[in-house]
PDB file of C-alpha atoms in Angstrom:
ATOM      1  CA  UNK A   1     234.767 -58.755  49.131  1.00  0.00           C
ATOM      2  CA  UNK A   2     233.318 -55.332  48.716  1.00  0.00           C
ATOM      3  CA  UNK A   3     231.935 -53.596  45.469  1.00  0.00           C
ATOM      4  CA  UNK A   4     231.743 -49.848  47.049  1.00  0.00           C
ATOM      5  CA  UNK A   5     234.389 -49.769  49.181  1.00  0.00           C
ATOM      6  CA  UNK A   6     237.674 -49.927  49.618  1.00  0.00           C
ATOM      7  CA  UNK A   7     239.045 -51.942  52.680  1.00  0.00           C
ATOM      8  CA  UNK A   8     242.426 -52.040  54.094  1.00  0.00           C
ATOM      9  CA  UNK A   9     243.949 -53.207  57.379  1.00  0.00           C
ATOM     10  CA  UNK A  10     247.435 -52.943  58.136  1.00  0.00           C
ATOM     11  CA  UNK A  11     249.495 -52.445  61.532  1.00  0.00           C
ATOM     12  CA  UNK A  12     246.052 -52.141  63.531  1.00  0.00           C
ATOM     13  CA  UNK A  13     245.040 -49.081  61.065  1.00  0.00           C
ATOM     14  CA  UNK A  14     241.517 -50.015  59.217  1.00  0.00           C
ATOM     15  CA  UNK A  15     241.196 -47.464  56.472  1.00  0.00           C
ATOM     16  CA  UNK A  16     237.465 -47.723  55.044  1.00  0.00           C
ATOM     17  CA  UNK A  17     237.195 -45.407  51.485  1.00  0.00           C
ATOM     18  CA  UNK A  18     233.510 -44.862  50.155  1.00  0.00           C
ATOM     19  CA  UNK A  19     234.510 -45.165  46.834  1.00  0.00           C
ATOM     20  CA  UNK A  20     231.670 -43.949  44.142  1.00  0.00           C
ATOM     21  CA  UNK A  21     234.095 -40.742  43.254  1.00  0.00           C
ATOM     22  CA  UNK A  22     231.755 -40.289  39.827  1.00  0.00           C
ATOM     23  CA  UNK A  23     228.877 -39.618  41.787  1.00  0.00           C
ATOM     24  CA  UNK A  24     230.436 -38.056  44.797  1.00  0.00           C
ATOM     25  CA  UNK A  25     230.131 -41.207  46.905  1.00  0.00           C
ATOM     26  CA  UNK A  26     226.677 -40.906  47.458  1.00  0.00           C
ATOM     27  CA  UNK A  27     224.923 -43.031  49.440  1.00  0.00           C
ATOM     28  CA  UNK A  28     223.356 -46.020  47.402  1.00  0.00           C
ATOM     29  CA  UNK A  29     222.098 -49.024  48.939  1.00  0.00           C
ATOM     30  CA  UNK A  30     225.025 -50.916  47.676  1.00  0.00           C
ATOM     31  CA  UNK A  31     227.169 -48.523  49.321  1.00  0.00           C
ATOM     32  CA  UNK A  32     225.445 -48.355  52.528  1.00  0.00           C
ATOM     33  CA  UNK A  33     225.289 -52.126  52.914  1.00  0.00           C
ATOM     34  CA  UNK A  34     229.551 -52.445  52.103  1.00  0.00           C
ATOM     35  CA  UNK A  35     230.015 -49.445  54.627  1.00  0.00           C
ATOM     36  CA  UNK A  36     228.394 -51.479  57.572  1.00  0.00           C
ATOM     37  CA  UNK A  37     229.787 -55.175  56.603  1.00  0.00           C
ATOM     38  CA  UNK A  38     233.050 -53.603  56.826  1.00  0.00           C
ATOM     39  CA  UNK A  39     232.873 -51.294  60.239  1.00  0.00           C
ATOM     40  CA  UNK A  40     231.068 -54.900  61.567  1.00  0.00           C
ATOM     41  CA  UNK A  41     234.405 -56.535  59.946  1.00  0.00           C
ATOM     42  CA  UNK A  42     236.623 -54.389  62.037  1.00  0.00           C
ATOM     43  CA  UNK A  43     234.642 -54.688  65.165  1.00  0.00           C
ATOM     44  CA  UNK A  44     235.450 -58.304  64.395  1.00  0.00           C
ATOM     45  CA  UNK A  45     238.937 -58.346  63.759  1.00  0.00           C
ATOM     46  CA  UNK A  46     241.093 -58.198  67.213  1.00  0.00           C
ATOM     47  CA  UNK A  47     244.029 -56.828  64.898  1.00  0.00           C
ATOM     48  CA  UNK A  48     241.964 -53.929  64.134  1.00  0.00           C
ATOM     49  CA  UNK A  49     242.137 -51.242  66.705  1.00  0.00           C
ATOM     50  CA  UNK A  50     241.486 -48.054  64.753  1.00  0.00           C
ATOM     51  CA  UNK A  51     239.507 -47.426  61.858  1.00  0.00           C
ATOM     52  CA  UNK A  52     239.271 -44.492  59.339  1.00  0.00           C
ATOM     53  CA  UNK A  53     236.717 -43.839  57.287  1.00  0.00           C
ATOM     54  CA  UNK A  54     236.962 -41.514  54.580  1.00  0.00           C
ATOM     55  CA  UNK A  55     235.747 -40.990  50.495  1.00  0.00           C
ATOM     56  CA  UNK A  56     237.518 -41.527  47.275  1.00  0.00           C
ATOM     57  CA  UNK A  57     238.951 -38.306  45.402  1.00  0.00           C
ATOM     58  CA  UNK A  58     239.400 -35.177  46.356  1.00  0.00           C
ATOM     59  CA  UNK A  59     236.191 -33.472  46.094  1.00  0.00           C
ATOM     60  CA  UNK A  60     233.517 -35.355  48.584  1.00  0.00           C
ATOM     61  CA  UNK A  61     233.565 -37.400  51.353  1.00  0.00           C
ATOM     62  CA  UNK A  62     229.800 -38.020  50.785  1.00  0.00           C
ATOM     63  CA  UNK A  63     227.917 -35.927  48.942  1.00  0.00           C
ATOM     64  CA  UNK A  64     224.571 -37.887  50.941  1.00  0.00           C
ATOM     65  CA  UNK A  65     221.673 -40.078  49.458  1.00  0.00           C
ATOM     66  CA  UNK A  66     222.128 -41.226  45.998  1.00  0.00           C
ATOM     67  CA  UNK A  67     218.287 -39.555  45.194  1.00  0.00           C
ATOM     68  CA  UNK A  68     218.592 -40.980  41.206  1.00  0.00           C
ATOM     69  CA  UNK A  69     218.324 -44.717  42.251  1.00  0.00           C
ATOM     70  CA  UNK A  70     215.621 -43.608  45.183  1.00  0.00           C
ATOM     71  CA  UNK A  71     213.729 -42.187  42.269  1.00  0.00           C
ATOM     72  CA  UNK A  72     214.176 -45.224  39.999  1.00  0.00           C
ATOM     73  CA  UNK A  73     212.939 -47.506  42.600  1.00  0.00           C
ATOM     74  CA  UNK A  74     210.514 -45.395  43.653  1.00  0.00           C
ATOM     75  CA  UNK A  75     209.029 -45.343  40.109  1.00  0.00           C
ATOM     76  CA  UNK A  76     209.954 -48.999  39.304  1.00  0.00           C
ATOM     77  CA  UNK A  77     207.568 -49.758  42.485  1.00  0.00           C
ATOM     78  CA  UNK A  78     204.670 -47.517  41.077  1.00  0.00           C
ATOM     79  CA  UNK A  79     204.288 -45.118  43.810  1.00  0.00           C
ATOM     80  CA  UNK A  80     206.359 -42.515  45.912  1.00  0.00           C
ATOM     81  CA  UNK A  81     209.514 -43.569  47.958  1.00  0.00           C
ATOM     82  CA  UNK A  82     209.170 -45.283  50.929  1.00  0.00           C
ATOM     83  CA  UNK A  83     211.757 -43.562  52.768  1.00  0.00           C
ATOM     84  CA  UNK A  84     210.906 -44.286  56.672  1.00  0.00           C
ATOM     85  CA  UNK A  85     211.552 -48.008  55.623  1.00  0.00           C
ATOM     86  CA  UNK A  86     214.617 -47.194  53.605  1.00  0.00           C
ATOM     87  CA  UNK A  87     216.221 -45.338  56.507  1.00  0.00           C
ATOM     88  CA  UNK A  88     215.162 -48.292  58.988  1.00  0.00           C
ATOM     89  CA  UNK A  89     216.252 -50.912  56.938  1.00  0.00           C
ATOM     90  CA  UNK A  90     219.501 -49.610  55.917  1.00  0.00           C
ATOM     91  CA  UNK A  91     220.830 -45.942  57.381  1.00  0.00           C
ATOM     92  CA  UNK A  92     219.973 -47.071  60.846  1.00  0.00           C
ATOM     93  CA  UNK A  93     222.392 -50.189  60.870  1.00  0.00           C
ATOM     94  CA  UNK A  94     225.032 -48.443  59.464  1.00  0.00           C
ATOM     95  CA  UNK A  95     225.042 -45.107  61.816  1.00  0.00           C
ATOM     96  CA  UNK A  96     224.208 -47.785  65.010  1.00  0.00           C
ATOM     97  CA  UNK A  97     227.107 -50.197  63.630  1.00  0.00           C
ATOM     98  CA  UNK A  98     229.166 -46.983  63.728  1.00  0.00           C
ATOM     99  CA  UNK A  99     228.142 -45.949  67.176  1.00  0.00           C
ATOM    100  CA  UNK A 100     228.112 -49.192  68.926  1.00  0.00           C
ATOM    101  CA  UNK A 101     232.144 -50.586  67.254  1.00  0.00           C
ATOM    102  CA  UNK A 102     234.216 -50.417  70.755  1.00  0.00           C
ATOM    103  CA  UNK A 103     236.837 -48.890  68.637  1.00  0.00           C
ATOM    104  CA  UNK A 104     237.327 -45.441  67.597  1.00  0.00           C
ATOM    105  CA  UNK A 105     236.240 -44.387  64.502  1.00  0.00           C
ATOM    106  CA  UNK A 106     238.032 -41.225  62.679  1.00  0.00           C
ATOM    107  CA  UNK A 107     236.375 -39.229  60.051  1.00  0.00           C
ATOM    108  CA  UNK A 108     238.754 -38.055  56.783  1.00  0.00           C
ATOM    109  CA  UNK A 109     236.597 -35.819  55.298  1.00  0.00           C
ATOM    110  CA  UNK A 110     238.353 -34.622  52.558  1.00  0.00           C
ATOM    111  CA  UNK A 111     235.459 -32.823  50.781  1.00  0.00           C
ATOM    112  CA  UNK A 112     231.426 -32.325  50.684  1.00  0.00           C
ATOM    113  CA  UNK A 113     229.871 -33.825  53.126  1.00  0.00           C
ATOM    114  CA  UNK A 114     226.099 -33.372  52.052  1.00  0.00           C
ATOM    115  CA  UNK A 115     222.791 -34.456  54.226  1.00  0.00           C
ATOM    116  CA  UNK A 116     223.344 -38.410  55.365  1.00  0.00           C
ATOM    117  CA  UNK A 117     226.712 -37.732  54.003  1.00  0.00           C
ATOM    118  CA  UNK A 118     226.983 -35.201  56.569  1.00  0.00           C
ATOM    119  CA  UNK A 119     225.128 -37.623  59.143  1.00  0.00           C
ATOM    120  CA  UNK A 120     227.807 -39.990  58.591  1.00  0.00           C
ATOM    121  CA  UNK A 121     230.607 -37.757  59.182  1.00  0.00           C
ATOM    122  CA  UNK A 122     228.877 -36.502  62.568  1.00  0.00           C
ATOM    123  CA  UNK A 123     228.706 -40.298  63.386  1.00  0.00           C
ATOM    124  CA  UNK A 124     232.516 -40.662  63.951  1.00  0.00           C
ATOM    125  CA  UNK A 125     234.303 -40.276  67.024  1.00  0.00           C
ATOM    126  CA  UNK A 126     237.206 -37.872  65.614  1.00  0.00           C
ATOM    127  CA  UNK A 127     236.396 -35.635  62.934  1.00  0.00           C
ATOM    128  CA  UNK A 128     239.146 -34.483  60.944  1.00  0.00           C
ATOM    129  CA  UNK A 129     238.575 -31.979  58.021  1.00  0.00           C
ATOM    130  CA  UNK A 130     240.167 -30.058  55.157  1.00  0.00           C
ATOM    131  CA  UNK A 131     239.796 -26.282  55.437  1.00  0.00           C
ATOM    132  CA  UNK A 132     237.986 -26.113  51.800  1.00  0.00           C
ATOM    133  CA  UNK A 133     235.392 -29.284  52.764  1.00  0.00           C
ATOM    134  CA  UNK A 134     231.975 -28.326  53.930  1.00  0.00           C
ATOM    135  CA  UNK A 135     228.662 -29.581  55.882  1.00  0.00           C
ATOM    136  CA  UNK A 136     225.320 -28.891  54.904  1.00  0.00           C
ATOM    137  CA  UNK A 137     222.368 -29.900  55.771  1.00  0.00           C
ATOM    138  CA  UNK A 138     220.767 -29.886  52.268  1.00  0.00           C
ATOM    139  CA  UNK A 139     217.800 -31.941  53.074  1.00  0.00           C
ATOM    140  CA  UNK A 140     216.049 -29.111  53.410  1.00  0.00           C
ATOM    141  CA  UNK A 141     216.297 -27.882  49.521  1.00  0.00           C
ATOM    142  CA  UNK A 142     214.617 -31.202  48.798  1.00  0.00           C
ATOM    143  CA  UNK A 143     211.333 -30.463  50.988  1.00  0.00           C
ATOM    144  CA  UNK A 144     213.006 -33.321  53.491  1.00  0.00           C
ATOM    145  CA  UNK A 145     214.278 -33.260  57.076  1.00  0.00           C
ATOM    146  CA  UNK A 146     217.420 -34.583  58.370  1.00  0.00           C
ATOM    147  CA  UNK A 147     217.934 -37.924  59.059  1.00  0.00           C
ATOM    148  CA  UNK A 148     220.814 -40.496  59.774  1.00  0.00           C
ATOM    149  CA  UNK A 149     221.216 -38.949  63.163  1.00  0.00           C
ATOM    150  CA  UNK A 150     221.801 -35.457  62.474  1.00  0.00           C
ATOM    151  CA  UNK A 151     219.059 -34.799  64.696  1.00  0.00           C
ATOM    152  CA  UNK A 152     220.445 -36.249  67.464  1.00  0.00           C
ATOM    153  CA  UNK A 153     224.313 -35.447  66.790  1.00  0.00           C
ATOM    154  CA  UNK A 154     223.840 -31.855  65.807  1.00  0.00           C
ATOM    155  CA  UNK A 155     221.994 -30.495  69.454  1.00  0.00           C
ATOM    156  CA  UNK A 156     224.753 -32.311  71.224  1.00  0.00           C
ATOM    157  CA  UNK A 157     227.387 -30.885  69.534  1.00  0.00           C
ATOM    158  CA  UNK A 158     226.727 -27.460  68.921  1.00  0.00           C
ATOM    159  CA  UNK A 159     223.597 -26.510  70.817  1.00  0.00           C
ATOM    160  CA  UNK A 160     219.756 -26.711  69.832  1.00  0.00           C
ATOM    161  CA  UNK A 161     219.477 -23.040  68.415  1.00  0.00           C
ATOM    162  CA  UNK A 162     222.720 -23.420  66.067  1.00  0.00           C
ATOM    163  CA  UNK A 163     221.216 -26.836  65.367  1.00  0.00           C
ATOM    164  CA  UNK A 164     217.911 -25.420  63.757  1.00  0.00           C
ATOM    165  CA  UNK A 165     219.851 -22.643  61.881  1.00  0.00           C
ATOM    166  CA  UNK A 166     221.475 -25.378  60.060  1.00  0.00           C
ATOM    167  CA  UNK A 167     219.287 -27.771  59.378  1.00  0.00           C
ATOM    168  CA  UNK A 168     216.418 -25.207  58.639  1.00  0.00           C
ATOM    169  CA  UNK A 169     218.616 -23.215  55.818  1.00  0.00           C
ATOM    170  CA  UNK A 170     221.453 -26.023  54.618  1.00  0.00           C
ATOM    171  CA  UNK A 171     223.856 -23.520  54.715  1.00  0.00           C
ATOM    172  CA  UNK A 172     227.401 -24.502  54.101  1.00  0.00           C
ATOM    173  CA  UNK A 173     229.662 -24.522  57.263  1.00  0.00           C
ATOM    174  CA  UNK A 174     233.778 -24.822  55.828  1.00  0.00           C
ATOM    175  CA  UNK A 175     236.346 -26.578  57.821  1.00  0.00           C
ATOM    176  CA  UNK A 176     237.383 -23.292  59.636  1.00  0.00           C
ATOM    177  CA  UNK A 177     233.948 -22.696  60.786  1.00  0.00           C
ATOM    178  CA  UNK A 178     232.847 -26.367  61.637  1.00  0.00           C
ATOM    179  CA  UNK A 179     235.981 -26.408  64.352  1.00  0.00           C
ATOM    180  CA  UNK A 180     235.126 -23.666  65.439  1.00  0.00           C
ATOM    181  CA  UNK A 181     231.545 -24.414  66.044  1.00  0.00           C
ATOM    182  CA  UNK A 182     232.340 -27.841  67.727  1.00  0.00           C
ATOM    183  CA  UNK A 183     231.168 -29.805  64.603  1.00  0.00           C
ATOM    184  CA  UNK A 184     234.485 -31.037  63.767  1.00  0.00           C
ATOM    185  CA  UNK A 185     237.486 -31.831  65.734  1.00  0.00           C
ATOM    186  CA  UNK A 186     240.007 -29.935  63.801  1.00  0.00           C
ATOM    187  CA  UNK A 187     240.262 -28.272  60.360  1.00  0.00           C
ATOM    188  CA  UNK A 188     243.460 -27.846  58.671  1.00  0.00           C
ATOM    189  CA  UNK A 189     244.850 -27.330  54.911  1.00  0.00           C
ATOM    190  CA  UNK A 190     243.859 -29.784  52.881  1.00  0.00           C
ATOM    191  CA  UNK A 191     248.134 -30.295  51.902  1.00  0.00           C
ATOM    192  CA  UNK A 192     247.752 -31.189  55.835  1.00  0.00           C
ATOM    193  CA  UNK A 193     245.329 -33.050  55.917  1.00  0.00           C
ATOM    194  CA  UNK A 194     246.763 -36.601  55.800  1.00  0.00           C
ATOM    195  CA  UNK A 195     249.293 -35.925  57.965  1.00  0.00           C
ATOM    196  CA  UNK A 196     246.554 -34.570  60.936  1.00  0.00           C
ATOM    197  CA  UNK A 197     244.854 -37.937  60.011  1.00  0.00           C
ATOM    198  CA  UNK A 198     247.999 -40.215  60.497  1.00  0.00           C
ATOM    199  CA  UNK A 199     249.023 -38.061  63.525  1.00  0.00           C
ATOM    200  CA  UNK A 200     245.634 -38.960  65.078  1.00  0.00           C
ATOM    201  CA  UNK A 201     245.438 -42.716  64.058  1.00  0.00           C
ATOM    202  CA  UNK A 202     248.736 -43.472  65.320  1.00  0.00           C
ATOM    203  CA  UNK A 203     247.820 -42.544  68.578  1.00  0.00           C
ATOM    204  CA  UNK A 204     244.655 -44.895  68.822  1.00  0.00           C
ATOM    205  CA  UNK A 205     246.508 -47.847  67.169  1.00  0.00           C
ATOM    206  CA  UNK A 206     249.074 -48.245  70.066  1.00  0.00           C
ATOM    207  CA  UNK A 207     246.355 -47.046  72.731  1.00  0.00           C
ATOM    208  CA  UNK A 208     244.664 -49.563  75.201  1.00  0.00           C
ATOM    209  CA  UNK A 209     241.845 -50.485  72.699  1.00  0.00           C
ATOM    210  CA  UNK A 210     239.376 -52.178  75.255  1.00  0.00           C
ATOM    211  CA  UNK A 211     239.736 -48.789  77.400  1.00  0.00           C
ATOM    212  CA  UNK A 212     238.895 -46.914  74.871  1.00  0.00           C
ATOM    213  CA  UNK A 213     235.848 -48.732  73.542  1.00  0.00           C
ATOM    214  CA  UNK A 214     234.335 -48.842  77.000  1.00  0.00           C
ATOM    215  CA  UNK A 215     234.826 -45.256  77.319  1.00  0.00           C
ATOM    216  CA  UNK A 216     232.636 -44.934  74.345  1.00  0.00           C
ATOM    217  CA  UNK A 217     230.203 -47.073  75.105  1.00  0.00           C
ATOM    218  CA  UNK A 218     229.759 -45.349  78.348  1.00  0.00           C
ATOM    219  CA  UNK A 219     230.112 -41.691  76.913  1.00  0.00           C
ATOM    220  CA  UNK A 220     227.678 -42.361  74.426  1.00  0.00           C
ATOM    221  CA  UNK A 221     224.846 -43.785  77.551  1.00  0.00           C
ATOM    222  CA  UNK A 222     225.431 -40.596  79.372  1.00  0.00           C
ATOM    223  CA  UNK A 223     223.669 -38.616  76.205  1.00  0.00           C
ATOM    224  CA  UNK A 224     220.328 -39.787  77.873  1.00  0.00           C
ATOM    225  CA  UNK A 225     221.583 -41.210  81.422  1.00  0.00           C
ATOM    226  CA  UNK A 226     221.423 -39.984  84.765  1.00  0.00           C
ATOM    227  CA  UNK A 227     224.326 -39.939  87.317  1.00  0.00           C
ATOM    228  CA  UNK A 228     223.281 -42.747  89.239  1.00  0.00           C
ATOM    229  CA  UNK A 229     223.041 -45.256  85.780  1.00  0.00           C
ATOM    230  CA  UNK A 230     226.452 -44.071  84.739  1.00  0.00           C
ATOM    231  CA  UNK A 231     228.002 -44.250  88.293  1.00  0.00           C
ATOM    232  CA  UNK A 232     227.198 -48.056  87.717  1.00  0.00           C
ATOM    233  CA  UNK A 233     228.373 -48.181  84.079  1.00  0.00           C
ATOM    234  CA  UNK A 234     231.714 -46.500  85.238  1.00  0.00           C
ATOM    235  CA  UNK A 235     232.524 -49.182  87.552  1.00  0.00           C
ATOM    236  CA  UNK A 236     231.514 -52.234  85.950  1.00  0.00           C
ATOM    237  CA  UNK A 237     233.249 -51.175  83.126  1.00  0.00           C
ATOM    238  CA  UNK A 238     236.113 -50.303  85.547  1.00  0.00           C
ATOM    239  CA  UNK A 239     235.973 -53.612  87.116  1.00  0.00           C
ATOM    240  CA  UNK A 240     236.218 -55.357  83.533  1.00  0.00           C
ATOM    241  CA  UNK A 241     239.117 -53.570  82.540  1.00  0.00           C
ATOM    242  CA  UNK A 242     240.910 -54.132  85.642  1.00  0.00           C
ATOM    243  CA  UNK A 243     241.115 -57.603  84.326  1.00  0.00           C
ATOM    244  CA  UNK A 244     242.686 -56.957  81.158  1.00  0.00           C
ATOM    245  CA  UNK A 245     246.195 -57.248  79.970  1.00  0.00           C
ATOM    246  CA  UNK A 246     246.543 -53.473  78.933  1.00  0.00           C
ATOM    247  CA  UNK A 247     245.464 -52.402  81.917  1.00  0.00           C
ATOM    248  CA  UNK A 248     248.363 -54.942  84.034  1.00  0.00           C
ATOM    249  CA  UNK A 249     251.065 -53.236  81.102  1.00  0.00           C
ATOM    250  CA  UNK A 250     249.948 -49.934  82.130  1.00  0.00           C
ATOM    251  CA  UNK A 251     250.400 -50.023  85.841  1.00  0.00           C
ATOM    252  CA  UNK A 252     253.086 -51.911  85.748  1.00  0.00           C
ATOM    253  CA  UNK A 253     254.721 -49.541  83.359  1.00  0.00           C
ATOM    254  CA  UNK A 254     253.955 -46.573  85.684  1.00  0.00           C
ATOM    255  CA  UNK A 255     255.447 -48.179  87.996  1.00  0.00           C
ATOM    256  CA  UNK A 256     258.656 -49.206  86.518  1.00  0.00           C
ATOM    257  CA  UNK A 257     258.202 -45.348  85.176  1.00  0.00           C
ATOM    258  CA  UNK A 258     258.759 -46.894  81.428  1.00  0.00           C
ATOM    259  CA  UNK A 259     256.679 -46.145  78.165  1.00  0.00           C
ATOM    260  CA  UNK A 260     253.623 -48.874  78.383  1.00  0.00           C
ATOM    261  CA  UNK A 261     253.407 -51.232  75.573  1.00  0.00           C
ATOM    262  CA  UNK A 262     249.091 -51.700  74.385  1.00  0.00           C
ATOM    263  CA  UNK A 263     248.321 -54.636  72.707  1.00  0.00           C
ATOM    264  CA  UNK A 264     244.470 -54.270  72.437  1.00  0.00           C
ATOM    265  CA  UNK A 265     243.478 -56.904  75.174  1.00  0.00           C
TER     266      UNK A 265
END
């Protein structure tokens, strides 16, 4: 079904692998077109309630845009790349399709991960890293800016002024630094690093999956909201999931004072 990726769903866990290893998984357009067929797939797929995405091997999760074939189209055409149209026609859909699944979405990174690699690490909702991976903002080695989102996820996460240090040098920022900055949710050895991952999915596969989406959907409107539009959001949202099965399991568990059992619905 895919060429790029790897895709596997079992027991509610979606696992998504970029998997170009030989050229660090960067970016092509191949690669960027799998990526959002299959987070659409698992927005889909009511037996998918978690989904991890993460990159083949063990040296990069993305090591960003795959510049050789952006050359050799670029050159095929006759002219210089057209890179405002290649970000709208195929980065944007796959950094939205991220943003908009009403599921959470946990980043492996398990290596590199280089400008839109980096992007699409931001992108997730849990970012788990190895203490030896790294981010960098490389675009600007290139004569480029950052794109993908970084300029919106970066200021939001770690503050404007440690924002433009980053993307103005492309410094690397390890796992150790990166949690402690905020860019990451946790950084641990990479021998831990699939356990932290599993420890983390197993959580969201039994949690009340419709819950949880709205919450995101409503945490990601208050990035540009006001308190009145998201007083609203929080309870028509509220009154929606009043009306949904996990939500009769979970009261009537605390009630009974017994674990409650989440399907997804």
């Amino acid at each position: 079904m895919y060429d790029l990726i790897t895709y596997e769903l079992q027991a509610g866990v979606c696992r998504i692998t970029l998997n170009r290893p030989q050229v660090y998984n960067a970016l092509s357009q191949g690669l960027i077109r799998d990526i959002t067929a299959a987070i659409e797939a698992a927005g889909a797929d009511e037996s998918a309630r978690v989904v991890v995405l993460t990159g083949a091997g063990d040296k990069a999760f993305c090591s960003g845009a795959d510049l050789k074939e952006g050359f050799a189209n670029a050159t095929a055409a006759g002219g210089s790349m057209q890179l405002g149209d290649t970000l709208r026609s195929g980065y944007h859909p796959m950094i939205k399709a991220i943003r908009n699944l009403p599921k959470p979405v946990i980043g492996r990174i398990n290596g590199v991960a280089a400008g839109a690699g980096c992007s699409l690490a931001l992108a997730c909702d849990v970012v788990i890293c190895a203490d030896d991976a790294y981010f960098s903002q490389i675009f600007v080695n290139i004569g480029l800016m950052p794109d993908a989102g970084s300029t919106f996820f970066l200021p939001r996460l770690i503050g404007p002024q440690k924002a433009f240090e980053l993307c103005s040098t492309g410094r690397r920022v390890y796992g150790p630094e990166a949690a402690q900055l905020g860019l990451v949710s946790r950084s641990v050895p990479a021998t831990e690093l699939d356990q932290a991952v599993d420890d983390v999915v197993g959580y969201y596969a039994t949690a009340p999956t419709k819950a949880i989406g709205a919450m995101k959907n409503v945490l990601n409107q208050s990035l540009y909201s006001d308190l009145d539009h998201q007083l609203e959001q929080e309870a028509d949202n509220q009154d929606a999931l009043g009306r949904s099965q996990d939500a009769a399991e979970g009261i009537g568990a605390f009630l009974m004072k017994r674990k409650a059992n989440f399907s997804g619905k």
